[in-house]
Amino acid sequence: MFSLAEENYLKAIYHLESKTQGAVSTNAIADAMATKPSSVTDMVQKLADKKVLSYIKYKGTSLTDKGKKTAANVIRKHRLWEVFLVEKLNFHWDEVHDIAEQLEHVHSTELIARLDKFLGFPDFDPHGDPIPDKHGNIKPTEKKLLSELNKNQKGVCVGVKESNSDFLQYLDKKHITIGTKISVLGKEFFDGSMVIQVGRDQFFISKKIAENLYMQTN
Amino acid sequence: MFSLAEENYLKAIYHLESKTQGAVSTNAIADAMATKPSSVTDMVQKLADKKVLSYIKYKGTSLTDKGKKTAANVIRKHRLWEVFLVEKLNFHWDEVHDIAEQLEHVHSTELIARLDKFLGFPDFDPHGDPIPDKHGNIKPTEKKLLSELNKNQKGVCVGVKESNSDFLQYLDKKHITIGTKISVLGKEFFDGSMVIQVGRDQFFISKKIAENLYMQTN
DNA sequence: TATAATTTTTAGATAAGGCTAAAAATAAAA
DNA sequence: TTTTATTTTTAGCCTTATCTAAAAATTATA
């Protein structure tokens, strides 16, 4: 069992590893966690003792399989709770992060298994990020921007890139949300604008809109 | 904002105050929290500084209005989460305590407001305990004996009057426990016997049984 | 009411997690 | 290849929440 602090370190290191290659530096972790490098050194040494990461002085750290699995599980919980908050409690996509940040540390595998089922075994969270399975595996996925689709292609909205209130309100008005199917009826190469179909409605969207919607196409 | 430990102390003291009258003793708190009296003294002094309770050396403590409200709010969260776990995630009523114990410390008034609405503004948790409102007030509730109910009335079992082993074993066999919903399908005025419904089962009970079950009816 | 028993508090210690300042190692620049 | 700059670690200290052991206050008993 890991403490709240330990879980947060593992999560941060997991995210950092996926963004860069090679060992993760102490300073990078300190930046990501808004803490001091000296605190990171202490914690990383403790986590190395617990076999969730390997650490070489002055050379940085990388998660072991056990560490990756633990981190992925925390991320799984975070993302499932985000789906719950948005789908069931009607929060907006941009309001859920801080709450999920707390909920992710509730310990109970049974709880998460049941929550997963209650939510219909979702594959993506409201930001379009994939939800790891109970073994910590993430289904390899093709997440594209709507703006990358061409005429006659279609997909399912899996998240938003920018999530300012005006944008979310626009999506609300157009009834676009996670899981909404969108078809590209036309695309103007001059300005990247599109005509799309959402349900029975067909309408025009600008390139700016299309560039902020994550789509899954398979 | 209160720490996890502070919230747990407030909650424990709140429960102890409702069970006894007068100030709560240091040892009573230590017992309730499975901690040492010396630890309680430290914490209680800290909480007195924060104006959530009044503390007189060697004389015990009692919550201030602020302390009561804070404690009631933690209890409100705990009980709402228990409803969620049982009603939505299909946990059994006796499996939810430990999980709710963690969930109750998630900080977000908006979350609780929305959860409350999602659950249909419940008044009681699965154990039959009342859920404080957002101001910390608990609706005064009427606890009756099952024998006082009439045909077509129903309620939730909130406790037993006599608790000898034979009686408890009988309840076990009939799947009656704290939180069990019981409906009175028929009542014989000659001997006070009843036909009741528990879950999907319908069966006969004597007056003696009915006189030993506390019910909450609303 | 003086003594014994119990309760409560204080003093000092520990573990987790974090910080500052200084030292050591590594990387970059001259 | 020295020297300088940056990164990382170490050492020592702080806070929160806990503990044990001893002292003090209160309560019970003789």
Tab-separated table of C-alpha atoms (C1' of nucleotides) in Angstrom:
chain	number	residue	atom	x	y	z
A	1	MET	CA	0.000	0.000	0.000
A	2	PHE	CA	1.278	3.424	-0.903
A	3	SER	CA	0.775	6.743	0.801
A	4	LEU	CA	-0.893	9.664	-0.878
A	5	ALA	CA	2.471	11.340	-1.407
A	6	GLU	CA	4.007	8.188	-2.846
A	7	GLU	CA	1.111	7.706	-5.244
A	8	ASN	CA	1.452	11.261	-6.454
A	9	TYR	CA	5.153	10.831	-7.108
A	10	LEU	CA	4.573	7.603	-9.032
A	11	LYS	CA	1.881	9.254	-11.115
A	12	ALA	CA	4.063	12.255	-11.914
A	13	ILE	CA	7.031	10.087	-12.860
A	14	TYR	CA	4.791	7.910	-15.023
A	15	HIS	CA	3.578	10.955	-16.951
A	16	LEU	CA	7.118	12.319	-17.288
A	17	GLU	CA	8.403	8.984	-18.617
A	18	SER	CA	5.751	8.958	-21.306
A	19	LYS	CA	6.751	12.434	-22.450
A	20	THR	CA	10.494	11.936	-22.656
A	21	GLN	CA	12.780	8.991	-23.137
A	22	GLY	CA	15.396	7.744	-20.722
A	23	ALA	CA	15.553	8.254	-16.985
A	24	VAL	CA	13.560	11.073	-15.421
A	25	SER	CA	15.637	13.801	-13.775
A	26	THR	CA	15.181	14.945	-10.200
A	27	ASN	CA	14.525	18.524	-11.275
A	28	ALA	CA	11.872	17.446	-13.758
A	29	ILE	CA	9.990	15.664	-10.996
A	30	ALA	CA	10.388	18.638	-8.665
A	31	ASP	CA	8.961	20.937	-11.357
A	32	ALA	CA	6.053	18.641	-12.107
A	33	MET	CA	5.154	18.331	-8.454
A	34	ALA	CA	5.851	21.923	-7.445
A	35	THR	CA	8.263	20.777	-4.801
A	36	LYS	CA	12.009	21.072	-4.155
A	37	PRO	CA	14.653	18.820	-5.694
A	38	SER	CA	15.893	17.834	-2.233
A	39	SER	CA	12.445	16.537	-1.333
A	40	VAL	CA	12.378	14.561	-4.560
A	41	THR	CA	15.715	12.920	-3.780
A	42	ASP	CA	14.408	11.774	-0.404
A	43	MET	CA	11.214	10.360	-1.803
A	44	VAL	CA	12.851	8.732	-4.785
A	45	GLN	CA	15.267	6.925	-2.495
A	46	LYS	CA	12.354	5.663	-0.443
A	47	LEU	CA	10.496	4.498	-3.555
A	48	ALA	CA	13.625	2.746	-4.812
A	49	ASP	CA	13.722	0.795	-1.526
A	50	LYS	CA	10.149	-0.230	-2.223
A	51	LYS	CA	11.168	-1.529	-5.658
A	52	VAL	CA	8.774	0.648	-7.629
A	53	LEU	CA	11.556	2.514	-9.371
A	54	SER	CA	15.237	2.241	-10.045
A	55	TYR	CA	17.372	5.142	-9.040
A	56	ILE	CA	21.003	5.919	-9.746
A	57	LYS	CA	22.490	8.890	-7.976
A	58	TYR	CA	22.814	11.918	-10.233
A	59	LYS	CA	21.432	9.869	-13.116
A	60	GLY	CA	17.700	9.977	-12.489
A	61	THR	CA	15.017	7.364	-12.051
A	62	SER	CA	12.766	5.101	-14.043
A	63	LEU	CA	9.764	3.111	-12.913
A	64	THR	CA	9.950	-0.656	-12.565
A	65	ASP	CA	7.082	-2.762	-13.885
A	66	LYS	CA	5.598	-2.734	-10.423
A	67	GLY	CA	5.898	1.057	-10.328
A	68	LYS	CA	4.299	1.452	-13.733
A	69	LYS	CA	1.423	-0.761	-12.748
A	70	THR	CA	0.874	1.116	-9.524
A	71	ALA	CA	0.957	4.474	-11.294
A	72	ALA	CA	-1.366	3.295	-14.055
A	73	ASN	CA	-3.806	2.136	-11.434
A	74	VAL	CA	-3.905	5.555	-9.817
A	75	ILE	CA	-4.435	7.102	-13.235
A	76	ARG	CA	-7.167	4.550	-13.930
A	77	LYS	CA	-8.958	5.606	-10.771
A	78	HIS	CA	-8.535	9.290	-11.559
A	79	ARG	CA	-9.999	8.924	-15.020
A	80	LEU	CA	-12.892	6.695	-13.967
A	81	TRP	CA	-13.846	9.221	-11.316
A	82	GLU	CA	-13.683	11.976	-13.928
A	83	VAL	CA	-16.132	10.041	-16.090
A	84	PHE	CA	-18.401	9.669	-13.077
A	85	LEU	CA	-18.259	13.360	-12.262
A	86	VAL	CA	-19.073	14.398	-15.816
A	87	GLU	CA	-21.497	11.687	-16.878
A	88	LYS	CA	-23.390	11.210	-13.638
A	89	LEU	CA	-23.001	14.420	-11.680
A	90	ASN	CA	-23.036	16.710	-14.716
A	91	PHE	CA	-19.834	18.523	-13.955
A	92	HIS	CA	-18.098	20.250	-16.831
A	93	TRP	CA	-14.914	18.761	-18.205
A	94	ASP	CA	-12.801	21.495	-16.750
A	95	GLU	CA	-14.152	21.305	-13.219
A	96	VAL	CA	-13.340	17.718	-12.396
A	97	HIS	CA	-9.588	17.531	-12.118
A	98	ASP	CA	-9.122	18.693	-8.545
A	99	ILE	CA	-11.895	16.492	-7.237
A	100	ALA	CA	-10.622	13.434	-9.122
A	101	GLU	CA	-7.197	14.230	-7.716
A	102	GLN	CA	-8.611	13.463	-4.271
A	103	LEU	CA	-10.868	10.573	-5.251
A	104	GLU	CA	-8.034	8.745	-6.988
A	105	HIS	CA	-6.451	8.000	-3.622
A	106	VAL	CA	-9.402	6.101	-2.171
A	107	HIS	CA	-8.238	2.530	-1.678
A	108	SER	CA	-10.642	-0.242	-2.680
A	109	THR	CA	-10.283	-2.426	-5.726
A	110	GLU	CA	-13.884	-3.539	-5.359
A	111	LEU	CA	-15.032	0.075	-5.451
A	112	ILE	CA	-13.230	0.723	-8.705
A	113	ALA	CA	-14.430	-2.507	-10.277
A	114	ARG	CA	-18.017	-1.574	-9.481
A	115	LEU	CA	-17.591	2.037	-10.526
A	116	ASP	CA	-16.155	0.853	-13.837
A	117	LYS	CA	-19.196	-1.353	-14.397
A	118	PHE	CA	-21.606	1.388	-13.295
A	119	LEU	CA	-20.088	3.698	-15.891
A	120	GLY	CA	-20.350	1.075	-18.639
A	121	PHE	CA	-16.635	0.229	-18.815
A	122	PRO	CA	-15.578	3.483	-20.469
A	123	ASP	CA	-12.393	3.562	-22.550
A	124	PHE	CA	-11.769	7.288	-22.301
A	125	ASP	CA	-12.082	9.999	-19.731
A	126	PRO	CA	-13.832	13.303	-20.467
A	127	HIS	CA	-10.579	14.826	-21.722
A	128	GLY	CA	-10.194	12.036	-24.238
A	129	ASP	CA	-7.413	10.322	-22.357
A	130	PRO	CA	-7.504	6.519	-22.330
A	131	ILE	CA	-8.419	4.714	-19.122
A	132	PRO	CA	-5.923	1.957	-18.224
A	133	ASP	CA	-7.461	-1.462	-17.545
A	134	LYS	CA	-7.188	-3.135	-14.152
A	135	HIS	CA	-3.794	-4.556	-15.084
A	136	GLY	CA	-2.474	-1.124	-15.913
A	137	ASN	CA	-2.504	-1.648	-19.666
A	138	ILE	CA	-3.604	1.154	-21.927
A	139	LYS	CA	-5.308	0.136	-25.127
A	140	PRO	CA	-3.249	1.647	-27.943
A	141	THR	CA	-5.519	4.220	-29.458
A	142	GLU	CA	-5.615	6.669	-32.273
A	143	LYS	CA	-6.640	9.984	-30.907
A	144	LYS	CA	-6.886	12.590	-33.644
A	145	LEU	CA	-8.090	16.134	-33.756
A	146	LEU	CA	-11.328	16.651	-35.622
A	147	SER	CA	-9.366	19.031	-37.860
A	148	GLU	CA	-7.259	16.089	-39.041
A	149	LEU	CA	-10.284	14.246	-40.421
A	150	ASN	CA	-11.241	14.579	-44.063
A	151	LYS	CA	-14.542	14.718	-45.893
A	152	ASN	CA	-16.741	11.656	-45.308
A	153	GLN	CA	-14.712	10.477	-42.345
A	154	LYS	CA	-16.408	10.063	-39.018
A	155	GLY	CA	-15.558	9.341	-35.428
A	156	VAL	CA	-16.524	9.667	-31.801
A	157	CYS	CA	-15.668	12.674	-29.706
A	158	VAL	CA	-13.437	11.492	-26.883
A	159	GLY	CA	-12.347	14.756	-25.352
A	160	VAL	CA	-11.388	18.377	-25.637
A	161	LYS	CA	-7.994	19.971	-26.005
A	162	GLU	CA	-8.740	23.414	-24.640
A	163	SER	CA	-11.459	23.574	-22.058
A	164	ASN	CA	-12.315	27.211	-21.465
A	165	SER	CA	-15.834	27.978	-20.472
A	166	ASP	CA	-16.860	29.661	-23.764
A	167	PHE	CA	-15.782	26.616	-25.731
A	168	LEU	CA	-17.550	24.188	-23.439
A	169	GLN	CA	-20.703	26.278	-23.630
A	170	TYR	CA	-20.513	26.212	-27.400
A	171	LEU	CA	-20.231	22.415	-27.343
A	172	ASP	CA	-23.149	22.237	-24.952
A	173	LYS	CA	-25.277	24.310	-27.314
A	174	LYS	CA	-24.364	22.062	-30.214
A	175	HIS	CA	-24.969	18.918	-28.144
A	176	ILE	CA	-21.432	17.710	-28.546
A	177	THR	CA	-20.143	15.708	-25.621
A	178	ILE	CA	-18.053	12.630	-24.886
A	179	GLY	CA	-19.320	9.792	-27.027
A	180	THR	CA	-20.998	12.018	-29.603
A	181	LYS	CA	-20.620	10.716	-33.138
A	182	ILE	CA	-19.475	13.332	-35.626
A	183	SER	CA	-19.295	12.997	-39.414
A	184	VAL	CA	-17.383	15.364	-41.656
A	185	LEU	CA	-19.698	16.272	-44.525
A	186	GLY	CA	-17.437	18.863	-46.050
A	187	LYS	CA	-14.089	20.496	-45.506
A	188	GLU	CA	-12.794	23.788	-46.895
A	189	PHE	CA	-9.068	23.613	-47.445
A	190	PHE	CA	-8.733	27.373	-47.680
A	191	ASP	CA	-9.508	28.007	-44.004
A	192	GLY	CA	-9.886	24.552	-42.535
A	193	SER	CA	-13.562	25.093	-41.780
A	194	MET	CA	-15.940	22.160	-41.916
A	195	VAL	CA	-19.548	21.171	-42.235
A	196	ILE	CA	-20.272	18.389	-39.807
A	197	GLN	CA	-23.176	16.223	-38.795
A	198	VAL	CA	-24.069	15.737	-35.142
A	199	GLY	CA	-27.144	13.607	-34.633
A	200	ARG	CA	-29.652	15.013	-37.099
A	201	ASP	CA	-28.109	18.471	-37.138
A	202	GLN	CA	-25.718	19.645	-39.776
A	203	PHE	CA	-23.742	22.806	-39.252
A	204	PHE	CA	-20.628	24.769	-39.992
A	205	ILE	CA	-17.641	24.871	-37.637
A	206	SER	CA	-14.439	26.887	-37.851
A	207	LYS	CA	-10.956	25.421	-37.899
A	208	LYS	CA	-10.463	26.662	-34.348
A	209	ILE	CA	-13.306	24.486	-33.118
A	210	ALA	CA	-12.104	21.464	-35.079
A	211	GLU	CA	-8.633	21.835	-33.638
A	212	ASN	CA	-9.911	21.516	-30.108
A	213	LEU	CA	-11.908	18.321	-30.354
A	214	TYR	CA	-10.267	14.965	-29.867
A	215	MET	CA	-11.779	12.217	-31.978
A	216	GLN	CA	-11.432	8.495	-32.053
A	217	THR	CA	-11.776	6.936	-35.452
A	218	ASN	CA	-12.154	3.182	-35.352
B	1	MET	CA	-10.068	23.633	6.215
B	2	PHE	CA	-9.432	20.691	8.500
B	3	SER	CA	-6.990	17.836	8.148
B	4	LEU	CA	-8.085	14.240	7.906
B	5	ALA	CA	-7.079	13.630	11.518
B	6	GLU	CA	-8.908	16.732	12.738
B	7	GLU	CA	-12.067	15.731	10.897
B	8	ASN	CA	-11.949	12.283	12.448
B	9	TYR	CA	-11.595	13.718	15.940
B	10	LEU	CA	-14.517	16.092	15.396
B	11	LYS	CA	-16.659	13.276	14.113
B	12	ALA	CA	-15.822	11.015	17.055
B	13	ILE	CA	-16.494	13.758	19.596
B	14	TYR	CA	-19.774	14.578	17.875
B	15	HIS	CA	-20.916	10.971	18.175
B	16	LEU	CA	-19.773	10.760	21.802
B	17	GLU	CA	-21.639	13.957	22.706
B	18	SER	CA	-24.842	12.545	21.300
B	19	LYS	CA	-24.499	9.406	23.395
B	20	THR	CA	-23.771	11.027	26.747
B	21	GLN	CA	-24.452	14.390	28.300
B	22	GLY	CA	-21.898	16.880	29.507
B	23	ALA	CA	-18.323	17.263	28.374
B	24	VAL	CA	-16.594	14.382	26.631
B	25	SER	CA	-13.654	12.882	28.490
B	26	THR	CA	-10.193	12.457	27.043
B	27	ASN	CA	-10.232	8.717	27.651
B	28	ALA	CA	-13.587	8.316	25.931
B	29	ILE	CA	-12.186	9.970	22.827
B	30	ALA	CA	-9.042	7.856	22.997
B	31	ASP	CA	-11.159	4.698	23.212
B	32	ALA	CA	-13.399	5.718	20.342
B	33	MET	CA	-10.441	6.520	18.125
B	34	ALA	CA	-8.219	3.652	19.198
B	35	THR	CA	-5.477	6.065	20.115
B	36	LYS	CA	-3.725	7.128	23.318
B	37	PRO	CA	-5.059	9.715	25.775
B	38	SER	CA	-1.893	11.766	25.395
B	39	SER	CA	-2.498	12.042	21.661
B	40	VAL	CA	-6.045	13.159	22.349
B	41	THR	CA	-4.890	15.890	24.703
B	42	ASP	CA	-2.574	17.274	22.039
B	43	MET	CA	-5.207	17.262	19.334
B	44	VAL	CA	-7.937	18.632	21.543
B	45	GLN	CA	-5.733	21.562	22.499
B	46	LYS	CA	-5.130	22.260	18.838
B	47	LEU	CA	-8.822	22.064	18.022
B	48	ALA	CA	-9.615	24.403	20.917
B	49	ASP	CA	-7.229	26.943	19.367
B	50	LYS	CA	-9.205	26.591	16.170
B	51	LYS	CA	-12.433	27.378	18.048
B	52	VAL	CA	-14.217	24.176	17.096
B	53	LEU	CA	-14.410	22.976	20.658
B	54	SER	CA	-14.021	24.249	24.187
B	55	TYR	CA	-11.584	22.456	26.386
B	56	ILE	CA	-10.909	22.756	30.094
B	57	LYS	CA	-7.941	20.865	31.446
B	58	TYR	CA	-8.937	17.692	33.238
B	59	LYS	CA	-12.604	18.512	32.603
B	60	GLY	CA	-13.095	17.331	29.049
B	61	THR	CA	-14.298	19.010	25.870
B	62	SER	CA	-17.476	19.937	24.076
B	63	LEU	CA	-17.932	21.061	20.500
B	64	THR	CA	-18.762	24.657	19.687
B	65	ASP	CA	-21.455	25.403	17.106
B	66	LYS	CA	-18.722	25.653	14.518
B	67	GLY	CA	-17.369	22.277	15.596
B	68	LYS	CA	-20.795	20.664	15.489
B	69	LYS	CA	-21.436	22.008	12.045
B	70	THR	CA	-18.078	20.802	10.784
B	71	ALA	CA	-18.594	17.340	12.266
B	72	ALA	CA	-22.136	17.084	10.935
B	73	ASN	CA	-20.835	17.943	7.501
B	74	VAL	CA	-18.328	15.104	7.587
B	75	ILE	CA	-21.088	12.763	8.721
B	76	ARG	CA	-23.321	14.087	5.941
B	77	LYS	CA	-20.659	13.229	3.394
B	78	HIS	CA	-20.078	9.811	4.889
B	79	ARG	CA	-23.765	8.921	4.767
B	80	LEU	CA	-24.358	10.279	1.294
B	81	TRP	CA	-21.452	8.230	-0.010
B	82	GLU	CA	-22.881	5.169	1.729
B	83	VAL	CA	-26.152	5.707	-0.099
B	84	PHE	CA	-24.238	5.991	-3.348
B	85	LEU	CA	-22.301	2.796	-2.710
B	86	VAL	CA	-25.413	0.792	-1.867
B	87	GLU	CA	-27.943	2.301	-4.259
B	88	LYS	CA	-25.752	2.853	-7.290
B	89	LEU	CA	-22.851	0.447	-6.972
B	90	ASN	CA	-24.872	-2.357	-5.349
B	91	PHE	CA	-22.666	-2.849	-2.368
B	92	HIS	CA	-24.223	-4.568	0.599
B	93	TRP	CA	-24.920	-2.226	3.499
B	94	ASP	CA	-22.279	-3.815	5.717
B	95	GLU	CA	-19.470	-3.441	3.172
B	96	VAL	CA	-19.563	0.308	2.744
B	97	HIS	CA	-18.284	1.748	5.976
B	98	ASP	CA	-14.556	1.610	5.305
B	99	ILE	CA	-14.890	3.053	1.837
B	100	ALA	CA	-17.186	5.853	3.023
B	101	GLU	CA	-14.655	6.519	5.757
B	102	GLN	CA	-12.223	7.525	3.020
B	103	LEU	CA	-14.678	9.266	0.720
B	104	GLU	CA	-15.999	11.477	3.517
B	105	HIS	CA	-12.725	13.405	3.520
B	106	VAL	CA	-12.882	14.533	-0.096
B	107	HIS	CA	-13.217	18.289	-0.027
B	108	SER	CA	-15.717	19.869	-2.425
B	109	THR	CA	-19.048	21.334	-1.451
B	110	GLU	CA	-20.135	21.298	-5.067
B	111	LEU	CA	-19.423	17.581	-5.283
B	112	ILE	CA	-21.614	16.835	-2.292
B	113	ALA	CA	-24.403	19.093	-3.514
B	114	ARG	CA	-24.443	17.274	-6.836
B	115	LEU	CA	-24.129	13.841	-5.265
B	116	ASP	CA	-27.063	14.667	-2.999
B	117	LYS	CA	-29.157	15.619	-6.012
B	118	PHE	CA	-28.019	12.561	-7.986
B	119	LEU	CA	-29.191	10.332	-5.147
B	120	GLY	CA	-32.548	12.080	-4.935
B	121	PHE	CA	-31.873	14.000	-1.709
B	122	PRO	CA	-32.018	10.969	0.591
B	123	ASP	CA	-32.888	11.486	4.263
B	124	PHE	CA	-31.321	8.299	5.588
B	125	ASP	CA	-28.268	6.214	4.909
B	126	PRO	CA	-28.420	2.450	4.342
B	127	HIS	CA	-28.087	1.843	8.070
B	128	GLY	CA	-31.143	3.953	8.781
B	129	ASP	CA	-29.153	6.853	10.185
B	130	PRO	CA	-30.355	10.324	9.233
B	131	ILE	CA	-28.305	12.421	6.809
B	132	PRO	CA	-27.638	15.940	8.105
B	133	ASP	CA	-28.573	18.734	5.703
B	134	LYS	CA	-25.981	21.124	4.305
B	135	HIS	CA	-26.272	23.323	7.395
B	136	GLY	CA	-25.544	20.408	9.680
B	137	ASN	CA	-29.101	20.029	10.912
B	138	ILE	CA	-30.554	16.589	11.399
B	139	LYS	CA	-34.244	16.226	10.831
B	140	PRO	CA	-35.750	14.983	14.097
B	141	THR	CA	-36.825	11.476	13.385
B	142	GLU	CA	-39.363	9.158	14.898
B	143	LYS	CA	-38.130	5.786	15.941
B	144	LYS	CA	-41.033	3.356	16.429
B	145	LEU	CA	-41.344	-0.293	17.229
B	146	LEU	CA	-42.333	-2.468	14.317
B	147	SER	CA	-45.339	-3.527	16.390
B	148	GLU	CA	-46.610	0.067	16.244
B	149	LEU	CA	-46.838	0.049	12.454
B	150	ASN	CA	-50.075	-0.740	10.690
B	151	LYS	CA	-50.930	-2.569	7.504
B	152	ASN	CA	-49.311	-1.076	4.406
B	153	GLN	CA	-46.841	0.976	6.399
B	154	LYS	CA	-43.169	0.460	5.867
B	155	GLY	CA	-39.867	1.503	7.331
B	156	VAL	CA	-36.238	0.786	7.838
B	157	CYS	CA	-34.952	-1.293	10.692
B	158	VAL	CA	-32.688	0.947	12.771
B	159	GLY	CA	-32.014	-1.237	15.735
B	160	VAL	CA	-33.114	-3.892	18.158
B	161	LYS	CA	-34.596	-3.483	21.630
B	162	GLU	CA	-33.615	-6.793	23.125
B	163	SER	CA	-30.444	-8.282	21.753
B	164	ASN	CA	-30.107	-11.804	23.037
B	165	SER	CA	-28.388	-14.294	20.824
B	166	ASP	CA	-31.507	-16.290	19.905
B	167	PHE	CA	-33.223	-13.169	18.685
B	168	LEU	CA	-30.225	-11.991	16.691
B	169	GLN	CA	-29.866	-15.429	15.123
B	170	TYR	CA	-33.517	-15.332	14.138
B	171	LEU	CA	-32.959	-11.938	12.496
B	172	ASP	CA	-29.939	-13.293	10.675
B	173	LYS	CA	-31.914	-16.215	9.338
B	174	LYS	CA	-34.613	-13.877	8.093
B	175	HIS	CA	-32.045	-11.477	6.622
B	176	ILE	CA	-33.169	-8.656	8.843
B	177	THR	CA	-30.456	-6.309	9.936
B	178	ILE	CA	-29.871	-2.628	10.487
B	179	GLY	CA	-30.963	-0.852	7.321
B	180	THR	CA	-33.347	-3.567	6.148
B	181	LYS	CA	-36.553	-2.229	4.647
B	182	ILE	CA	-39.632	-3.903	6.060
B	183	SER	CA	-43.208	-3.525	4.822
B	184	VAL	CA	-46.226	-4.565	6.841
B	185	LEU	CA	-48.450	-6.556	4.500
B	186	GLY	CA	-50.931	-7.628	7.138
B	187	LYS	CA	-51.580	-7.304	10.839
B	188	GLU	CA	-53.721	-9.453	13.089
B	189	PHE	CA	-55.259	-7.376	15.862
B	190	PHE	CA	-56.149	-10.444	17.915
B	191	ASP	CA	-52.545	-11.357	18.749
B	192	GLY	CA	-50.501	-8.561	17.194
B	193	SER	CA	-48.857	-10.920	14.729
B	194	MET	CA	-47.897	-9.637	11.304
B	195	VAL	CA	-47.092	-10.671	7.779
B	196	ILE	CA	-44.156	-8.636	6.579
B	197	GLN	CA	-42.087	-8.284	3.460
B	198	VAL	CA	-38.292	-8.300	3.642
B	199	GLY	CA	-36.644	-8.044	0.276
B	200	ARG	CA	-38.528	-10.527	-1.896
B	201	ASP	CA	-39.522	-12.728	1.040
B	202	GLN	CA	-42.866	-12.521	2.774
B	203	PHE	CA	-43.400	-14.220	6.109
B	204	PHE	CA	-45.199	-14.288	9.410
B	205	ILE	CA	-43.794	-12.810	12.634
B	206	SER	CA	-45.142	-12.866	16.168
B	207	LYS	CA	-45.909	-9.798	18.262
B	208	LYS	CA	-42.874	-10.576	20.388
B	209	ILE	CA	-40.585	-10.167	17.398
B	210	ALA	CA	-42.342	-6.997	16.276
B	211	GLU	CA	-41.965	-5.467	19.714
B	212	ASN	CA	-38.228	-5.816	19.604
B	213	LEU	CA	-37.420	-4.114	16.337
B	214	TYR	CA	-36.907	-0.380	16.121
B	215	MET	CA	-38.103	1.134	12.862
B	216	GLN	CA	-37.767	4.448	11.163
B	217	THR	CA	-40.777	5.427	9.108
B	218	ASN	CA	-40.788	8.086	6.450
C	1	DT	C1'	-9.678	13.396	55.502
C	2	DA	C1'	-5.678	11.089	54.274
C	3	DT	C1'	-4.406	7.608	51.070
C	4	DA	C1'	-5.000	4.879	46.981
C	5	DA	C1'	-6.578	4.510	42.325
C	6	DT	C1'	-7.691	6.544	38.161
C	7	DT	C1'	-7.581	9.998	34.735
C	8	DT	C1'	-5.273	13.446	32.333
C	9	DT	C1'	-1.418	16.136	31.059
C	10	DT	C1'	3.457	17.085	30.085
C	11	DA	C1'	7.978	15.976	28.336
C	12	DG	C1'	10.628	13.909	25.124
C	13	DA	C1'	10.979	10.751	20.983
C	14	DT	C1'	9.751	8.952	16.363
C	15	DA	C1'	8.277	8.742	11.420
C	16	DA	C1'	6.582	10.984	7.176
C	17	DG	C1'	7.134	14.627	4.209
C	18	DG	C1'	8.755	18.925	3.289
C	19	DC	C1'	12.222	23.073	3.375
C	20	DT	C1'	16.887	25.812	3.288
C	21	DA	C1'	21.654	26.097	2.801
C	22	DA	C1'	25.833	24.058	1.742
C	23	DA	C1'	28.536	20.428	-0.457
C	24	DA	C1'	29.413	17.323	-4.201
C	25	DA	C1'	28.932	15.649	-8.804
C	26	DT	C1'	28.029	16.418	-13.569
C	27	DA	C1'	27.701	19.220	-17.688
C	28	DA	C1'	28.915	23.303	-20.340
C	29	DA	C1'	32.030	26.913	-21.747
C	30	DA	C1'	36.274	29.118	-22.343
D	1	DT	C1'	41.511	20.880	-20.174
D	2	DT	C1'	40.583	23.991	-16.717
D	3	DT	C1'	37.026	26.919	-15.142
D	4	DT	C1'	32.265	28.011	-14.627
D	5	DA	C1'	27.497	26.846	-14.372
D	6	DT	C1'	24.007	23.674	-13.389
D	7	DT	C1'	22.120	19.753	-11.257
D	8	DT	C1'	21.728	16.764	-7.499
D	9	DT	C1'	22.576	15.254	-2.983
D	10	DT	C1'	23.446	15.735	1.940
D	11	DA	C1'	22.840	17.717	6.443
D	12	DG	C1'	20.087	19.783	9.562
D	13	DC	C1'	15.653	21.720	10.817
D	14	DC	C1'	10.345	22.171	10.824
D	15	DT	C1'	5.426	20.463	11.221
D	16	DT	C1'	1.852	17.011	11.951
D	17	DA	C1'	0.349	13.255	14.328
D	18	DT	C1'	1.570	9.723	16.864
D	19	DC	C1'	3.816	7.105	20.962
D	20	DT	C1'	5.914	5.978	25.903
D	21	DA	C1'	7.031	7.186	30.434
D	22	DA	C1'	6.617	10.150	34.131
D	23	DA	C1'	4.275	13.836	36.624
D	24	DA	C1'	0.154	16.146	38.108
D	25	DA	C1'	-4.683	16.524	39.020
D	26	DT	C1'	-8.946	14.463	40.135
D	27	DT	C1'	-11.839	10.959	42.055
D	28	DA	C1'	-12.701	7.064	44.976
D	29	DT	C1'	-11.868	4.512	49.123
D	30	DA	C1'	-10.849	3.440	53.636
